[in-house]
Every structure is written in structure tokens, then in C-alpha cells.
XYZ file of N, CA and C in Angstrom:
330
model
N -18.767 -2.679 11.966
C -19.850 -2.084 11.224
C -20.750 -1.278 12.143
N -20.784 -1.787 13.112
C -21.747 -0.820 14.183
C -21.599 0.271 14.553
N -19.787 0.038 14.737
C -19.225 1.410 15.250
C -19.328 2.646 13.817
N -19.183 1.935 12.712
C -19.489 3.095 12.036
C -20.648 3.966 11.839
N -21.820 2.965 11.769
C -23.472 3.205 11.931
C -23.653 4.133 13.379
N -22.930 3.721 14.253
C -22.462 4.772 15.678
C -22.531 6.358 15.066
N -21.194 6.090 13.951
C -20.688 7.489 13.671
C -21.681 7.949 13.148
N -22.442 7.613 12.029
C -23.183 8.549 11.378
C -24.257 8.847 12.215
N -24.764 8.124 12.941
C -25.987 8.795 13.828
C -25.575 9.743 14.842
N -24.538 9.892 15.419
C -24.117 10.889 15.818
C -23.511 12.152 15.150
N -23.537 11.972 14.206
C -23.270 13.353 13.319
C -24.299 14.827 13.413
N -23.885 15.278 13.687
C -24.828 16.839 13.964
C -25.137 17.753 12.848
N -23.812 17.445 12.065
C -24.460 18.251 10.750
C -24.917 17.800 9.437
N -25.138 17.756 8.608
C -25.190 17.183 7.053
C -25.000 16.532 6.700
N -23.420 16.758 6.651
C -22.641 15.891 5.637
C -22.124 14.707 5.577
N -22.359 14.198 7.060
C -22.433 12.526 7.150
C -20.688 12.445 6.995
N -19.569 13.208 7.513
C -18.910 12.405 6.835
C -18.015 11.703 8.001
N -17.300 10.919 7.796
C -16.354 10.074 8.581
C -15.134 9.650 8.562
N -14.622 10.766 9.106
C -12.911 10.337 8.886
C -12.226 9.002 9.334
N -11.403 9.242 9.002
C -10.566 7.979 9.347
C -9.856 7.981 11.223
N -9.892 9.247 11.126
C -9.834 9.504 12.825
C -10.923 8.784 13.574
N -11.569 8.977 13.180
C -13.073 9.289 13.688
C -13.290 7.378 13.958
N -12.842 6.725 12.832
C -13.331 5.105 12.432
C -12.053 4.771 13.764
N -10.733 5.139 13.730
C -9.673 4.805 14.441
C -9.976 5.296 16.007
N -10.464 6.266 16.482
C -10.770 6.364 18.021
C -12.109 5.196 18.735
N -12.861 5.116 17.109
C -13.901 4.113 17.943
C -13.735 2.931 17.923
N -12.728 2.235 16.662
C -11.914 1.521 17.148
C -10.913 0.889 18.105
N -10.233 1.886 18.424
C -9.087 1.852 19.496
C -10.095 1.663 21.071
N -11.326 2.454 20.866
C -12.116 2.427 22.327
C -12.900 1.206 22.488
N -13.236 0.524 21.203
C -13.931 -0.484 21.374
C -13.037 -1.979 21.254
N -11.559 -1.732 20.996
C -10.651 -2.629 21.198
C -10.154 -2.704 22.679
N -10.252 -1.646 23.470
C -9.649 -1.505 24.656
C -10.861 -2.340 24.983
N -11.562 -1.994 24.590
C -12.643 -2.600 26.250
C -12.895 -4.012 25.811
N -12.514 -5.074 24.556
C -12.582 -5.693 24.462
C -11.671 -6.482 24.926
N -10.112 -5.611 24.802
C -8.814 -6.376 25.031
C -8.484 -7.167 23.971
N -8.848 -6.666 22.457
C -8.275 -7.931 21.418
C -7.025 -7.678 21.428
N -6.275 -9.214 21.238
C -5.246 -8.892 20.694
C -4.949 -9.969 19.977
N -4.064 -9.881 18.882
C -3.669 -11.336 17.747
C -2.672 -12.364 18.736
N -2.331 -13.457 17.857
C -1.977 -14.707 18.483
C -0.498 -14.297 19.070
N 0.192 -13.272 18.638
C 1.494 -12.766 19.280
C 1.225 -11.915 20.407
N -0.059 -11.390 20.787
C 0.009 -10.377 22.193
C -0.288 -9.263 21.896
N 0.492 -8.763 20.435
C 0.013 -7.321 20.002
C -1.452 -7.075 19.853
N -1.417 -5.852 19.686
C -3.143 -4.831 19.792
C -3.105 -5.216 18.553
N -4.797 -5.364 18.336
C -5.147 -5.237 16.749
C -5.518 -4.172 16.801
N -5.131 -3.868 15.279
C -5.391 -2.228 15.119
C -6.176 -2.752 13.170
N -6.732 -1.516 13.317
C -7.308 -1.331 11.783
C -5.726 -1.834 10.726
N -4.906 -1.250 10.496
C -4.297 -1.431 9.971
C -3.591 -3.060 9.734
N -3.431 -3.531 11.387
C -3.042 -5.286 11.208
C -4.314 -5.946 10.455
N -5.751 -5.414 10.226
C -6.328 -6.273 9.328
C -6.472 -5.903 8.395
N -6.135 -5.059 7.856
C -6.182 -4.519 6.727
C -4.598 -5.063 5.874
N -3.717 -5.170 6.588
C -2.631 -6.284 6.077
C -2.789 -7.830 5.956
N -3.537 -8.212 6.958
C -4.196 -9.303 7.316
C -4.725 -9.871 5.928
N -6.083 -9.044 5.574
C -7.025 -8.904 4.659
C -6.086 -9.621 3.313
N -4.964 -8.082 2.762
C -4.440 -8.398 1.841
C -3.189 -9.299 1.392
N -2.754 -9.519 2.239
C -1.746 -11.218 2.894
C -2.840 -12.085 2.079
N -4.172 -12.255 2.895
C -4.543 -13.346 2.595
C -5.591 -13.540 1.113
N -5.964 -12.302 0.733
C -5.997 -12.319 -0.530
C -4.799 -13.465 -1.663
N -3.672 -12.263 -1.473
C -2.381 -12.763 -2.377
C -2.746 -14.261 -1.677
N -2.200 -15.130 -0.782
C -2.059 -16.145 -0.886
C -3.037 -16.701 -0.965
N -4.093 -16.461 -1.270
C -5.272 -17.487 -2.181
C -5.353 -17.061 -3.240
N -4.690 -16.570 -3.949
C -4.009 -16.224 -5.261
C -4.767 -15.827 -6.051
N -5.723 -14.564 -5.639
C -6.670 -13.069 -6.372
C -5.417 -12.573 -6.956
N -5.828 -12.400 -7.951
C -4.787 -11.829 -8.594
C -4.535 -10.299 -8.434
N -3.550 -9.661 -8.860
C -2.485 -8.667 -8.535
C -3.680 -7.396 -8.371
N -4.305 -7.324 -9.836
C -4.819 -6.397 -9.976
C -6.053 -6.113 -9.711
N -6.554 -7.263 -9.212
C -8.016 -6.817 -8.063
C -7.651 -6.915 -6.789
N -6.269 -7.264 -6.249
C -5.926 -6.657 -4.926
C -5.526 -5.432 -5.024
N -4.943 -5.170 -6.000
C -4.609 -3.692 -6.307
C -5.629 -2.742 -5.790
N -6.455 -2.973 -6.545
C -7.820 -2.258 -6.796
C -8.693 -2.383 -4.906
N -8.798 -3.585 -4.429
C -9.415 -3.569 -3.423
C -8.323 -2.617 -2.167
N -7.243 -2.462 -2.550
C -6.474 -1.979 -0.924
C -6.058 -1.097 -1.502
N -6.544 0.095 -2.786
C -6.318 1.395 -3.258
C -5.820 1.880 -3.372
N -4.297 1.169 -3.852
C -2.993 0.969 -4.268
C -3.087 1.966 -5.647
N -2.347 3.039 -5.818
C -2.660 3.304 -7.291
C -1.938 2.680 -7.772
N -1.047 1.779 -8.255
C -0.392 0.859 -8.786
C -0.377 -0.224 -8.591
N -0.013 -1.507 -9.204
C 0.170 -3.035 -8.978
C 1.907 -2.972 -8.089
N 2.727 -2.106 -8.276
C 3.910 -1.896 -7.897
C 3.754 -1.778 -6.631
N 3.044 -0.508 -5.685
C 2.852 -1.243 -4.813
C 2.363 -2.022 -3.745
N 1.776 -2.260 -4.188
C 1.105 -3.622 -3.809
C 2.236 -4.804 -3.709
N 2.654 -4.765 -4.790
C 3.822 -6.454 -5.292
C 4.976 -5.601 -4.158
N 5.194 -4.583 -3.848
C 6.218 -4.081 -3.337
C 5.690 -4.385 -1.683
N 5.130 -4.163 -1.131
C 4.732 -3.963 0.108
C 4.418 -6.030 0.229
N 4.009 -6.307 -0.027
C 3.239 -7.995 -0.041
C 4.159 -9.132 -0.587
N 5.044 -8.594 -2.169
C 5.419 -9.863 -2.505
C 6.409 -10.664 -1.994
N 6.451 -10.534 -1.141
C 7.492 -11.432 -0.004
C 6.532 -12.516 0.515
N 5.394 -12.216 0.703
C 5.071 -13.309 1.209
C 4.898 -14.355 0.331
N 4.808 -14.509 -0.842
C 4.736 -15.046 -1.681
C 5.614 -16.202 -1.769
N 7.179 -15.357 -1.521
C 8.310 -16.030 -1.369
C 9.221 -16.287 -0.402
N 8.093 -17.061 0.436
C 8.062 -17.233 1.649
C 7.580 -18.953 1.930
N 6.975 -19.246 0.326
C 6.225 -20.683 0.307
C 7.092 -21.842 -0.848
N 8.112 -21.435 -0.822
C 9.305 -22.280 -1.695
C 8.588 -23.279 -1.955
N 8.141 -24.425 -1.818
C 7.355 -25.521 -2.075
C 6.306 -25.354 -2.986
N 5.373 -24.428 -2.594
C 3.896 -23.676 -3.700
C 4.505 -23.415 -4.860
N 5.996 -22.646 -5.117
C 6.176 -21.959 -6.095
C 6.985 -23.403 -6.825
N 7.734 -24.003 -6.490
C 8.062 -25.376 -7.392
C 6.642 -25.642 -7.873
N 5.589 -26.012 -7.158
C 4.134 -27.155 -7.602
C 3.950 -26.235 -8.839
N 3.475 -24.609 -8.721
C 3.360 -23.981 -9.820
C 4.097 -24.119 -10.824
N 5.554 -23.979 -10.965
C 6.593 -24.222 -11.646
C 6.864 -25.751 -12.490
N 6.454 -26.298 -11.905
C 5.993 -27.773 -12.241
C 5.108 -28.334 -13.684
N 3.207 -27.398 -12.848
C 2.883 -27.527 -13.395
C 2.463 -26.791 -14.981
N 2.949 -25.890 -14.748
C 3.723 -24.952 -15.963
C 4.195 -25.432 -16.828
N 5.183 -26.428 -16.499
C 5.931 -27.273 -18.022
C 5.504 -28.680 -17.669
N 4.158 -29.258 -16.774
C 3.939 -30.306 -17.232
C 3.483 -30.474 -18.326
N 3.771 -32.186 -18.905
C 2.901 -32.310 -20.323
C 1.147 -31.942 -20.431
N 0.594 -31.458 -20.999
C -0.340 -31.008 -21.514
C -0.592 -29.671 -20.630
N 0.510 -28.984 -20.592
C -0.267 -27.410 -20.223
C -0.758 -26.661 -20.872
N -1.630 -25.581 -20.751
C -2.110 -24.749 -21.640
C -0.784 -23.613 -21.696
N -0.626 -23.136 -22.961
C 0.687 -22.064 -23.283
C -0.210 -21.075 -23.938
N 0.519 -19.778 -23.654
C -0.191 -18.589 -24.220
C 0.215 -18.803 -25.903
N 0.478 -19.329 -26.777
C 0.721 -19.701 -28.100
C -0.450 -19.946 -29.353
């Protein structure tokens, strides 16, 4: 957040605006000098949290279409296309769901 508040005060002309270049070099400069990197070694980059982010959305189970909406997906497609693997990735979660689906007293769309 700082680094962006960075950008706009350094802006010289008007229009305030801020590319995505612009968010990604002060990123990348303020990652170097930090040295982050995730639990495998790799660089974090904007993009690993921004997968990060929506990974962990889906598996606390926001549903489709306000992740949709938050990672500006024009479709639910892909979104479910890019993500729904991880989903099925938790064989165990999806039985408990499955379970409780046809336990006795579920609610049915009926």
C-alpha cells in the first residue's frame, strides 16, 4: 500500500494514473531489497499472491461468483478453469460434502 501512495505522490502530471508497470517495478524493487521469497525459494511476485489470494478464497469456499467478480474474471468459466483443480485435490472434503448432501434431514432445493 505504501508503494502505491509512493506512486501517486510522485506523479507530475494530473491524472494520477498507475499502471500496472509502474505497481510491478516498485514491487520487484521493494522485493529485492527485502529478499522475499515463499516457502519453496521462489520470488514472490504480484501475481503468486494474487493466485495465492484466489486459491484461498475457493478453498474457504466463497463462492464461484464473488471470486469471479473479485479476480475480474469476465466469466465463472474462467475462474473454475484456471483454480478448479484445487478443489480436487481434497478427495476427503469432497466425500464429507457428498455425505452430507444425502444425509437424513438435508435441506433439498424441492
Amino acid at each position: 500500500m505504501l508503494l502505491l501512495l509512493k506512486l501517486l505522490y510522485e506523479q507530475t502530471d494530473e491524472t494520477h494514473f498507475v499502471s500496472g508497470a509502474d505497481i510491478l517495478r516498485y514491487w520487484e524493487d521493494a522485493s529485492i531489497r527485502a529478499n522475499r521469497k515463499n516457502v519453496y525459494g521462489d520470488k514472490v511476485t504480484p501475481h503468486i499472491l494474487r493466485h495465492t489470494y484466489i486459491t484461498n478464497l475457493l478453498l474457504r469456499g466463497v463462492d464461484i461468483k464473488t471470486v469471479q467478480y473479485l479476480a475480474g474474471h469476465e466469466r465463472a468459466k474462467i475462474t473454475l478453469d484456471i483454480y478448479a483443480h484445487l478443489t480436487y485435490n481434497r478427495p476427503e472434503e469432497i466425500i464429507e460434502k457428498i455425505n452430507m448432501a444425502f444425509a437424513p434431514g438435508a435441506v433439498t432445493g424441492n
